[in-house]
Amino acid sequence: MALIWITGFSGAGKTTVAKILQEKMTAAGSHAVLLDGDELRKALGYTQQYSRDERKQIAFKYAHLASLIAKQGIDVIVATISMFEEVRTWNRQNNASYFEVYIKVSEQERRARDPKKLYASGQDLVSEQSLYEEPQNPDVTFDEERKLSPEDMATIIQQSIFEL
């Protein structure tokens, strides 16, 4: 089954697109599981700040979990910042039906959206941004220039994964 990996900075719209995609896939007969980065951190007790290496270890845990579920015949949608190209490469090498989505939104737009009030709180996102390795080979990139709604993005992803 498909492993759809949605990456981008906090505030890019990953969770919004993932939830709509899950609804569309469910309506089409798939029992898609959504693994959201914020929810995974809460469920697994990852609540503190972590070093680069610790973040990478956590990211690989998410990747292995998603792969395990997908290999049991369940479509999996992962919405996470996913900072490391090494993790995304592992996903592609270890999942036959892997589909990577990069939602690329400017910092100015993310600050305007700020759904978790991270920017408004003065939280230091500079270290997070400096760690982020931009995806090298996403299957699709959505950016502000395309002027697509989250619904349109989800539709494009759904149509694309049916071609896998």
Short mmCIF file of C-alpha atoms in Angstrom, two decimals:
data_model
loop_
_atom_site.label_atom_id
_atom_site.label_comp_id
_atom_site.label_asym_id
_atom_site.label_seq_id
_atom_site.Cartn_x
_atom_site.Cartn_y
_atom_site.Cartn_z
CA MET A 1 0.00 0.00 0.00
CA ALA A 2 0.99 3.63 -0.40
CA LEU A 3 3.13 5.58 2.02
CA ILE A 4 2.46 9.27 1.47
CA TRP A 5 5.03 11.44 3.23
CA ILE A 6 4.09 15.14 3.50
CA THR A 7 6.96 17.40 4.52
CA GLY A 8 7.46 21.13 5.06
CA PHE A 9 8.02 23.64 7.84
CA SER A 10 5.67 24.21 10.75
CA GLY A 11 2.70 26.21 9.49
CA ALA A 12 3.02 25.04 5.87
CA GLY A 13 -0.33 23.24 5.93
CA LYS A 14 0.83 19.61 6.11
CA THR A 15 -1.76 18.47 8.64
CA THR A 16 -4.60 20.27 6.87
CA VAL A 17 -3.76 18.63 3.53
CA ALA A 18 -3.19 15.25 5.20
CA LYS A 19 -6.59 15.30 6.93
CA ILE A 20 -8.39 16.19 3.70
CA LEU A 21 -6.43 13.50 1.84
CA GLN A 22 -7.37 10.93 4.47
CA GLU A 23 -11.05 11.87 4.10
CA LYS A 24 -10.83 11.56 0.30
CA MET A 25 -9.06 8.21 0.48
CA THR A 26 -11.57 6.88 3.01
CA ALA A 27 -14.44 7.98 0.75
CA ALA A 28 -12.73 6.08 -2.09
CA GLY A 29 -12.59 2.89 -0.01
CA SER A 30 -9.11 3.07 1.52
CA HIS A 31 -8.58 2.69 5.25
CA ALA A 32 -5.80 5.27 5.32
CA VAL A 33 -4.02 5.91 8.61
CA LEU A 34 -2.81 9.44 9.36
CA LEU A 35 0.36 9.81 11.42
CA ASP A 36 0.76 13.48 12.30
CA GLY A 37 4.09 14.65 13.72
CA ASP A 38 2.50 16.63 16.57
CA GLU A 39 0.31 13.69 17.57
CA LEU A 40 3.18 11.20 17.28
CA ARG A 41 5.34 13.33 19.58
CA LYS A 42 2.56 13.43 22.18
CA ALA A 43 1.77 9.72 21.91
CA LEU A 44 5.41 8.67 22.16
CA GLY A 45 6.34 11.15 24.87
CA TYR A 46 8.75 13.26 22.79
CA THR A 47 8.08 16.60 24.48
CA GLN A 48 11.47 18.25 24.96
CA GLN A 49 14.01 19.86 22.65
CA TYR A 50 16.37 17.39 21.03
CA SER A 51 19.80 17.47 19.45
CA ARG A 52 20.20 16.95 15.71
CA ASP A 53 21.12 13.27 16.18
CA GLU A 54 18.19 12.66 18.53
CA ARG A 55 15.83 14.30 16.05
CA LYS A 56 17.14 12.04 13.31
CA GLN A 57 16.66 8.94 15.48
CA ILE A 58 13.07 9.98 16.18
CA ALA A 59 12.47 10.63 12.47
CA PHE A 60 13.71 7.13 11.64
CA LYS A 61 11.33 5.69 14.24
CA TYR A 62 8.44 7.46 12.50
CA ALA A 63 9.66 6.14 9.13
CA HIS A 64 9.94 2.57 10.40
CA LEU A 65 6.50 2.74 12.02
CA ALA A 66 4.90 4.08 8.83
CA SER A 67 6.66 1.45 6.74
CA LEU A 68 5.54 -1.34 9.08
CA ILE A 69 1.91 -0.24 8.78
CA ALA A 70 2.10 0.19 4.98
CA LYS A 71 3.60 -3.28 4.55
CA GLN A 72 0.50 -4.69 6.26
CA GLY A 73 -1.66 -3.44 3.41
CA ILE A 74 -2.77 -0.12 4.88
CA ASP A 75 -2.30 3.25 3.19
CA VAL A 76 -0.33 5.59 5.46
CA ILE A 77 -0.21 9.37 5.35
CA VAL A 78 2.59 10.96 7.37
CA ALA A 79 2.52 14.72 8.00
CA THR A 80 5.75 15.79 9.67
CA ILE A 81 8.46 18.41 9.24
CA SER A 82 10.80 15.56 8.29
CA MET A 83 14.04 17.52 8.41
CA PHE A 84 16.43 14.93 7.07
CA GLU A 85 16.94 13.86 3.47
CA GLU A 86 18.50 10.63 4.75
CA VAL A 87 15.15 9.62 6.26
CA ARG A 88 13.22 10.49 3.12
CA THR A 89 15.74 8.51 1.03
CA TRP A 90 15.33 5.52 3.36
CA ASN A 91 11.56 5.77 2.88
CA ARG A 92 11.92 5.68 -0.90
CA GLN A 93 14.35 2.75 -0.80
CA ASN A 94 12.24 0.69 1.59
CA ASN A 95 8.68 1.32 0.39
CA ALA A 96 7.66 0.36 -3.14
CA SER A 97 4.70 2.74 -3.18
CA TYR A 98 6.32 5.78 -1.57
CA PHE A 99 5.05 9.22 -2.56
CA GLU A 100 6.76 12.34 -1.22
CA VAL A 101 5.01 15.71 -1.04
CA TYR A 102 6.83 18.94 -0.24
CA ILE A 103 4.68 21.89 0.82
CA LYS A 104 6.96 24.88 0.39
CA VAL A 105 5.69 28.05 2.05
CA SER A 106 7.68 31.22 2.72
CA GLU A 107 8.57 32.18 6.27
CA GLN A 108 6.45 35.32 5.87
CA GLU A 109 3.37 33.23 5.05
CA ARG A 110 4.10 30.74 7.85
CA ARG A 111 4.35 33.63 10.32
CA ALA A 112 1.01 34.97 9.09
CA ARG A 113 -0.65 31.56 9.52
CA ASP A 114 1.12 30.50 12.74
CA PRO A 115 -1.50 27.87 13.75
CA LYS A 116 0.46 26.75 16.81
CA LYS A 117 1.50 30.29 17.79
CA LEU A 118 5.15 29.25 17.57
CA TYR A 119 6.28 32.40 15.81
CA ALA A 120 4.13 34.69 17.99
CA SER A 121 5.49 33.11 21.17
CA GLY A 122 9.01 34.13 20.24
CA GLN A 123 10.06 30.50 20.18
CA ASP A 124 13.42 30.05 18.49
CA LEU A 125 12.65 28.36 15.20
CA VAL A 126 16.00 29.37 13.70
CA SER A 127 17.70 26.15 14.81
CA GLU A 128 14.84 24.09 13.38
CA GLN A 129 15.04 25.96 10.10
CA SER A 130 18.81 25.59 9.92
CA LEU A 131 18.50 21.81 10.42
CA TYR A 132 15.89 21.37 7.69
CA GLU A 133 17.27 19.73 4.57
CA GLU A 134 15.08 20.70 1.65
CA PRO A 135 13.73 17.63 -0.18
CA GLN A 136 15.91 16.68 -3.15
CA ASN A 137 13.47 14.45 -4.99
CA PRO A 138 9.84 15.00 -3.96
CA ASP A 139 7.20 13.51 -6.22
CA VAL A 140 5.29 16.77 -6.05
CA THR A 141 6.05 20.22 -4.67
CA PHE A 142 3.32 22.67 -3.79
CA ASP A 143 4.37 26.28 -3.34
CA GLU A 144 2.61 29.60 -2.99
CA GLU A 145 2.97 30.40 -6.68
CA ARG A 146 0.61 27.55 -7.58
CA LYS A 147 -2.21 29.15 -5.55
CA LEU A 148 -3.80 25.79 -4.73
CA SER A 149 -6.21 25.18 -1.89
CA PRO A 150 -5.55 22.31 0.54
CA GLU A 151 -8.46 20.47 -1.14
CA ASP A 152 -6.81 20.85 -4.56
CA MET A 153 -3.50 19.60 -3.17
CA ALA A 154 -5.19 16.56 -1.64
CA THR A 155 -6.94 15.80 -4.93
CA ILE A 156 -3.65 15.98 -6.87
CA ILE A 157 -1.96 13.67 -4.35
CA GLN A 158 -4.83 11.19 -4.45
CA GLN A 159 -4.84 11.10 -8.25
CA SER A 160 -1.07 10.66 -8.29
CA ILE A 161 -0.96 7.76 -5.83
CA PHE A 162 -3.56 5.83 -7.79
CA GLU A 163 -1.01 5.87 -10.63
CA LEU A 164 1.66 4.16 -8.48
#
